[in-house]
XYZ file of C-alpha atoms in Angstrom:
398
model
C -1.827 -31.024 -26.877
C -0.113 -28.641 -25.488
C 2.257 -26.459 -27.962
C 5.740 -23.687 -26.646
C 8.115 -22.304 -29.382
C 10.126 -18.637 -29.337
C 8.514 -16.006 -30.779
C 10.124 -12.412 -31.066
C 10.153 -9.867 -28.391
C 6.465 -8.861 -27.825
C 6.954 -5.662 -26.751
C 4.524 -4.136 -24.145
C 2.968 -7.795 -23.187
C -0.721 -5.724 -21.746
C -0.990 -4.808 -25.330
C -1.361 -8.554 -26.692
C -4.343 -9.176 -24.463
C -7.547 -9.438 -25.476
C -10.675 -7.858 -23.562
C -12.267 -10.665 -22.194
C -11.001 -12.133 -18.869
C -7.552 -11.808 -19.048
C -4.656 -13.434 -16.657
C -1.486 -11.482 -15.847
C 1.748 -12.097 -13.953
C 4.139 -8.647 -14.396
C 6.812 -7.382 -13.191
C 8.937 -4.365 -14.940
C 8.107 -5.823 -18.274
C 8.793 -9.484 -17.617
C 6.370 -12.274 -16.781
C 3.196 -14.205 -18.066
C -0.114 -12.949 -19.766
C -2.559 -15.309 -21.006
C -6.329 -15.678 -22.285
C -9.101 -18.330 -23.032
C -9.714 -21.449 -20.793
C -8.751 -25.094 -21.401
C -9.399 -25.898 -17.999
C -10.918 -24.516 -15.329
C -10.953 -26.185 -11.918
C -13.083 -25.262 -9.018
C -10.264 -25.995 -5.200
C -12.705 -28.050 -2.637
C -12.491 -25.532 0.547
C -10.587 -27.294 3.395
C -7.572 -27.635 5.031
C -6.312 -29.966 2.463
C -6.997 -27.878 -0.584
C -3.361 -26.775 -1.935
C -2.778 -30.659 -1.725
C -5.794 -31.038 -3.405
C -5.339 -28.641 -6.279
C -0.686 -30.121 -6.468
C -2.208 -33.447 -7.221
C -4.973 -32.686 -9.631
C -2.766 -30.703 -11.475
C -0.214 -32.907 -11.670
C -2.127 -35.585 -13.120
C -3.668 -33.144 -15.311
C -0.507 -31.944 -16.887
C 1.234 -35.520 -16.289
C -1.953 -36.570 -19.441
C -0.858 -33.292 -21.707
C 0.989 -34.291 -24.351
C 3.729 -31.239 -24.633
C 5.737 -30.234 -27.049
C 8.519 -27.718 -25.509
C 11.299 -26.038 -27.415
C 11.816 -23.483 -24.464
C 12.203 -25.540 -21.187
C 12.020 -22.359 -19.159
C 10.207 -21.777 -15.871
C 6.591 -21.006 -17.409
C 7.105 -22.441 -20.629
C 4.451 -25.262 -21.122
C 0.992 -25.782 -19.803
C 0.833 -23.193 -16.940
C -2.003 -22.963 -14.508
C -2.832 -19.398 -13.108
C -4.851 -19.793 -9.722
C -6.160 -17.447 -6.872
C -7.329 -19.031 -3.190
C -9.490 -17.565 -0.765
C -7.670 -16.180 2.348
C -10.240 -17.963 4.628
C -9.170 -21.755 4.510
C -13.165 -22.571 4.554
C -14.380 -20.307 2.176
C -15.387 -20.818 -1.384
C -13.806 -19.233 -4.368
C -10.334 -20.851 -5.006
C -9.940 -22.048 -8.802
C -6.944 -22.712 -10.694
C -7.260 -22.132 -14.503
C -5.003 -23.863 -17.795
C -5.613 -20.467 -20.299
C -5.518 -21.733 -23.712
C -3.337 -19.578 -24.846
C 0.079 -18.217 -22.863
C 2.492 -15.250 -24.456
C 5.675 -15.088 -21.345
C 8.704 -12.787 -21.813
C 11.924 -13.756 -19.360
C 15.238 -13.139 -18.718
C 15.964 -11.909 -22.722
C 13.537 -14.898 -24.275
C 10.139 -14.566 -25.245
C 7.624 -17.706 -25.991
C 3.833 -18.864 -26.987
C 2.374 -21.560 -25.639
C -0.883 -22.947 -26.814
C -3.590 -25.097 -25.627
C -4.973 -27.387 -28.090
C -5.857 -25.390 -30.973
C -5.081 -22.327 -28.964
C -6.998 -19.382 -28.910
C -6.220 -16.148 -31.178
C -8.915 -13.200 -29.868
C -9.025 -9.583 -31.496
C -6.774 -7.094 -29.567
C -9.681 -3.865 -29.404
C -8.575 -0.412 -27.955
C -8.702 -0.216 -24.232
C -12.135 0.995 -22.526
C -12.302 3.990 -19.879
C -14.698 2.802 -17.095
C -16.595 6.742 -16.959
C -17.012 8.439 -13.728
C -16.343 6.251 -10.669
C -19.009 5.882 -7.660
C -17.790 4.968 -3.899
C -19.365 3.941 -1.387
C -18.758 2.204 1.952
C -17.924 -1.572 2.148
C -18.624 -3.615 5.202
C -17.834 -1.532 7.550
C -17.800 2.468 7.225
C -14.942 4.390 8.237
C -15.807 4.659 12.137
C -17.007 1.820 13.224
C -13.823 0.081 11.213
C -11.983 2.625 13.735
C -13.585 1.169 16.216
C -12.537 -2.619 15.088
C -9.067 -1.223 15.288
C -9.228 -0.257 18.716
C -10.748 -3.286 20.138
C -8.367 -5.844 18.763
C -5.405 -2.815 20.333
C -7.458 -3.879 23.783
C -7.179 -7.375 22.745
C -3.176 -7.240 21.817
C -3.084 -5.231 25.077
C -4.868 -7.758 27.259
C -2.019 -10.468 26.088
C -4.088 -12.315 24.248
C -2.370 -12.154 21.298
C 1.192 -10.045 19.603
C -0.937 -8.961 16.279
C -3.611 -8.871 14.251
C -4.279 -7.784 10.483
C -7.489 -6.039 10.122
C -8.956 -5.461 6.283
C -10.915 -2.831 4.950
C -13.375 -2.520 1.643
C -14.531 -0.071 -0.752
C -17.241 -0.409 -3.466
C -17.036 0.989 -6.999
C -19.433 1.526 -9.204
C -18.690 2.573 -12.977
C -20.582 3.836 -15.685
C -19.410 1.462 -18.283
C -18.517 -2.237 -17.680
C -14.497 -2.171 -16.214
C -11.926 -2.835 -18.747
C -9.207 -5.176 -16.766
C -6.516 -4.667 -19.846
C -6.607 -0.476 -18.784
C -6.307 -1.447 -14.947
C -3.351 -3.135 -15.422
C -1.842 -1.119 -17.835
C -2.044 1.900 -15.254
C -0.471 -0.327 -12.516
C 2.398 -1.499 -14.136
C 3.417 1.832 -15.059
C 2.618 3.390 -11.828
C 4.147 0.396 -9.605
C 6.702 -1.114 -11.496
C 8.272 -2.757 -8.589
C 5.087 -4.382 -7.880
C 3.210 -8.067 -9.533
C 0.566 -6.807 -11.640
C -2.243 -9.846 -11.859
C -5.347 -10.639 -12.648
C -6.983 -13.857 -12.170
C -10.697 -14.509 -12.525
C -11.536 -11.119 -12.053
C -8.866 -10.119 -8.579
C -6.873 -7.958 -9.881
C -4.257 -5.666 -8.434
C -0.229 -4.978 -8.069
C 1.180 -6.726 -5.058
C 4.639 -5.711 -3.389
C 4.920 -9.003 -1.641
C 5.875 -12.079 -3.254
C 5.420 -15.289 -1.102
C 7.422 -17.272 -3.150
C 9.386 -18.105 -5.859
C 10.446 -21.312 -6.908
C 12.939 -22.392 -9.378
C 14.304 -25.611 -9.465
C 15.919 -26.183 -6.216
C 15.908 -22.185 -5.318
C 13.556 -20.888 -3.195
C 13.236 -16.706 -2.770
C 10.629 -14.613 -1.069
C 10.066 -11.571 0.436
C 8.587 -10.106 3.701
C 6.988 -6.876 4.105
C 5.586 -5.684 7.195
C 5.978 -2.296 8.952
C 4.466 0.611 6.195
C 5.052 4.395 6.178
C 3.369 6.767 3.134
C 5.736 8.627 0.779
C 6.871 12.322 1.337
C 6.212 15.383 -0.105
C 10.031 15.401 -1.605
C 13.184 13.440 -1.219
C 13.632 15.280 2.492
C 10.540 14.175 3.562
C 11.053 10.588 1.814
C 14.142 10.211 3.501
C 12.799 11.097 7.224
C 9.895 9.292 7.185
C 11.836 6.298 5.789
C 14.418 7.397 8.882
C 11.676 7.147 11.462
C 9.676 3.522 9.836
C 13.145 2.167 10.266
C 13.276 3.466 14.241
C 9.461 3.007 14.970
C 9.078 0.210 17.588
C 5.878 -1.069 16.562
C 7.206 -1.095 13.252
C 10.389 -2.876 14.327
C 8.412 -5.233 16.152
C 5.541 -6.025 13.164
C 8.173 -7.004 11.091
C 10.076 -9.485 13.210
C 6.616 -11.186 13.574
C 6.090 -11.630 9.996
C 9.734 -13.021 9.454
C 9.340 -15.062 12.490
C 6.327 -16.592 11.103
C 8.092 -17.056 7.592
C 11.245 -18.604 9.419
C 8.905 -21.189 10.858
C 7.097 -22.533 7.511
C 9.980 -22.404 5.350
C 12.559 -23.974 8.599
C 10.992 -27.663 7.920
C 10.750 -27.330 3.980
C 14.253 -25.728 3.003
C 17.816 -27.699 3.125
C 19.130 -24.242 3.544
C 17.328 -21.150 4.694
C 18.574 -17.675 4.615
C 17.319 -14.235 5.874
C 18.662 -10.949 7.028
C 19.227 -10.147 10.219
C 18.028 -6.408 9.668
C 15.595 -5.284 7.066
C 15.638 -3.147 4.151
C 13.738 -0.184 2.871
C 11.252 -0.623 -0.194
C 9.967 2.619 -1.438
C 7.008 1.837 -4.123
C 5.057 4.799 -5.404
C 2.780 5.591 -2.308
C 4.511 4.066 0.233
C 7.524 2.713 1.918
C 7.964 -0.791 3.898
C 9.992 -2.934 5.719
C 11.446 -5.761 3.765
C 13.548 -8.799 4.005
C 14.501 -10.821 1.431
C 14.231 -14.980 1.582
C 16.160 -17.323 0.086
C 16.143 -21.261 0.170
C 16.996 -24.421 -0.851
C 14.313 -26.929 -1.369
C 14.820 -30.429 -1.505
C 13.711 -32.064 -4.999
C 10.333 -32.630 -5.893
C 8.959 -29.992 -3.835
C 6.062 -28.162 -5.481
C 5.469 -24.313 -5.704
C 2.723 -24.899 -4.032
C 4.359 -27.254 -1.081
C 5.549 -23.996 -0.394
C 2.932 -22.007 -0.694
C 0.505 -24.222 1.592
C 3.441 -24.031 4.442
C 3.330 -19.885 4.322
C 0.020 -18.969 4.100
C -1.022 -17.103 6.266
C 1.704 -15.358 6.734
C 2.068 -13.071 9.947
C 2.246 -9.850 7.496
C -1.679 -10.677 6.422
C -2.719 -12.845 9.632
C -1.409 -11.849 13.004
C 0.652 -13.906 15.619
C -0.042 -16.644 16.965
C -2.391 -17.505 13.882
C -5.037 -19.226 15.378
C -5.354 -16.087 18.226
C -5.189 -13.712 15.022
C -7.684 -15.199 12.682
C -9.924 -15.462 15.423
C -9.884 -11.682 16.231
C -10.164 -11.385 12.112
C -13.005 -13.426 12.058
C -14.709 -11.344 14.987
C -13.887 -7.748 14.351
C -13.562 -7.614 10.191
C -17.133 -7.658 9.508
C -16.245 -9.296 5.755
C -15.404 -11.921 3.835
C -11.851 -11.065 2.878
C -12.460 -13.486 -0.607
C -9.248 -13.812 -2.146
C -7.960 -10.454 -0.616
C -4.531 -11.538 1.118
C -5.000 -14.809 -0.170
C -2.166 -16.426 -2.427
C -2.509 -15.763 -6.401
C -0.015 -17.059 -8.937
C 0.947 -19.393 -11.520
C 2.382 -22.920 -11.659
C 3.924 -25.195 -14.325
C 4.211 -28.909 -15.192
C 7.336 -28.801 -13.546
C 6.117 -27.046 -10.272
C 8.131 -23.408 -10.862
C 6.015 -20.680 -10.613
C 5.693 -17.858 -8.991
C 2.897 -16.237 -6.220
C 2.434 -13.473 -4.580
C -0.566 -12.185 -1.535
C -3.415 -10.894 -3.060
C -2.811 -7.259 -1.914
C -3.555 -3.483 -2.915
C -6.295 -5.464 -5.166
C -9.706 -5.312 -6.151
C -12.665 -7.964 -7.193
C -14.268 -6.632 -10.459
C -17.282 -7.739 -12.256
C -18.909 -5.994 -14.753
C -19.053 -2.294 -14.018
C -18.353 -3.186 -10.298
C -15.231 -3.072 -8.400
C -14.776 -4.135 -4.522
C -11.797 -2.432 -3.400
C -9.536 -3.972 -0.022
C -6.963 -2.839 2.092
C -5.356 -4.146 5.472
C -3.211 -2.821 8.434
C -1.227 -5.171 10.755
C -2.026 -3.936 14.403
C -0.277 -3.817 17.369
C -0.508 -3.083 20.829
C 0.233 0.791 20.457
C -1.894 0.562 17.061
C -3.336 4.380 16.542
C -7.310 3.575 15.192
C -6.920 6.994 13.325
C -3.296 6.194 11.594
C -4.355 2.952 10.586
C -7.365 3.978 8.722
C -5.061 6.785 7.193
C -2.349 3.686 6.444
C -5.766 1.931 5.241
C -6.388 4.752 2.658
C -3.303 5.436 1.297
C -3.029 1.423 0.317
C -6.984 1.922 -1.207
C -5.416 4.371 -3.509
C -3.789 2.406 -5.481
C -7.175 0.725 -6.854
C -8.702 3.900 -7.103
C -5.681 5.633 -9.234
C -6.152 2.253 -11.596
C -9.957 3.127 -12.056
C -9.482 6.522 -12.496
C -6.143 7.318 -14.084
């Protein structure tokens, strides 16, 4: 039994959340939050998975009996899901929260689960004094993964690669997700604040959105950090904008997105030059996507065409993943992997799983990841690599 009406504006919706395990979809204000489990499904690795977890869900919410007096994209049951970059790996799960509070486009709703689920609201928790350490690889020898794939790229084995970096945390007192996410949105409003099953984080990219018939997404690849002032801004924006590599990075990635979405979309429109995004710490290269998709298409149709895209893989994929597979050292979990939502009517919205960390308990495991090229610097990339790290570290330590 699945229950939507209109409620009044909520106000800040990261204030209606309760403490324990909380999902999130943000963006300046607007999106989904949601907490307890109805259902909790556990995605078979494989390369069929995303057809796996389309039909599941479908007959799962095809059995709901809903009653919907919004009939809005997330209104109804909505499933909230995260998948493991790594096709093979374990760890994707879609979950039906029992209880759903969405604010969109001037409307606010509830939607409940069965009996739904009301939890106390307690005052957010400061995590203490934050421990780091190194991840799977330290600092040099990750250097040194950086310039063997540049050998790799150089011997012509491949155009590029995405290498990804971690970080462990360690807390004094068990991590409160509500505070992390609080801190992101404010700090990167432009960004998707999440949190599923403990990845949590504020992405820039958003694979797709689907709506109806209407397809959008958005590419980022090519990165630059923010100045000191607007001068400084301005040139380093100047020279992402006139850097080669950079130039050349990007293309890939919309290459890559040209030639999932191509087969899927009636229509099909990109750029032919990107634009600048400037988020808090750093600046990219972006184009925006939009599409028309034939009816009945799925969210996550879409979503199993994309990933991965060239902006978290490399190009060609299979060359790239192998090089990831080879020189990462890690299990990249659901780092770069898709996280989102879905409805009963397949709208949703997801995002890659980047500038994110896995928490559990008082633990954190922090990831980053540079796209490398040919004339790939080992020493700016682990910079590039930092700077993106920061943004975890800013929502652990305020």
């Amino acid at each position: 039994m699945v229950r939507t009406t209109p409620v009044e504006d909520p106000g800040d919706l990261f204030s209606r959340l309760p403490e324990a395990a909380p999902y999130a979809w943000v963006r300046r204000g607007e999106g989904l939050v949601a907490w307890g489990e109805a259902v909790r499904l556990t995605v078979p690795p494989g390369p069929r998975r995303f057809e796996w977890a389309r039909d599941r869900l479908s007959g799962l919410f095809g059995e709901a009996h809903v009653d919907d007096d919004v009939t809005a994209p997330g209104s109804g049951p909505v499933a909230f899901g995260s998948f493991t970059f790594d096709p093979d790996a374990r760890g994707s799960l879609l979950v039906v929260p029992e209880t759903i509070l969405a604010r969109r486009d001037g409307r606010a709703w509830l939607t409940t689960v069965g009996e739904g689920r009301l939890d106390a609201v307690t005052p957010l928790r400061d995590p203490g004094r934050i421990r780091y350490g190194d991840g799977s690889l330290t600092a040099p020898e990750w250097q040194h993964a950086v310039a063997r794939a540049v050998r790799r790229i150089r011997s012509g084995l491949l155009e590029k690669t995405v290498l990804a970096r971690d970080l462990t945390a360690v807390a004094e007192r068990a991590i409160d997700v509500r505070l992390l996410l609080t801190r992101l949105a404010a700090r990167y409003p432009d960004c998707y604040t999440f949190s599923c099953a403990g990845l949590v984080g504020a992405t820039p990219e958003l694979l797709v959105r689907r709506t109806g018939e209407t397809l959008e997404s958005l590419v980022l690849a090519g990165t630059i950090a923010r100045g000191t002032g607007r001068a400084d801004d301005m040139a380093r924006g100047a020279a992402l904008f006139a850097s080669e590599k950079d130039r050349h990075e990007h293309a890939c990635a919309v290459a890559s997105v040209r030639e999932a979405l191509d087969p899927l979309c009636a229509e099909l429109k990109i750029p032919e030059d990107p634009e600048l995004l400037v988020l808090a710490n750093v600046q990219h290269l972006a184009s925006p996507v939009t599409g028309r998709l034939p009816a009945g298409t799925s969210v996550l149709d879409v979503v199993e065409a994309m990933h991965p895209t060239a902006a978290v893989g490399g190009t060609p994929t299979g060359e790239a993943l192998g090089v990831i597979r080879d020189l990462e050292g890690m299990d990249r979990a659901g780092y770069a992997g898709p996280v989102g939502w879905i409805d009963a009517r397949g709208d949703g919205e997801w995002g890659i799983a980047l500038r994110c960390a896995q928490i559990e308990g008082s633990r954190a495991r922090l990831f980053a990841g540079c796209g490398i090229m040919g004339d790939s610097d080992p020493a700016s990339e682990l910079a590039e690599a930092q700077a993106k790290l920061r943004v975890m570290q800013y929502a652990l330590e305020g």
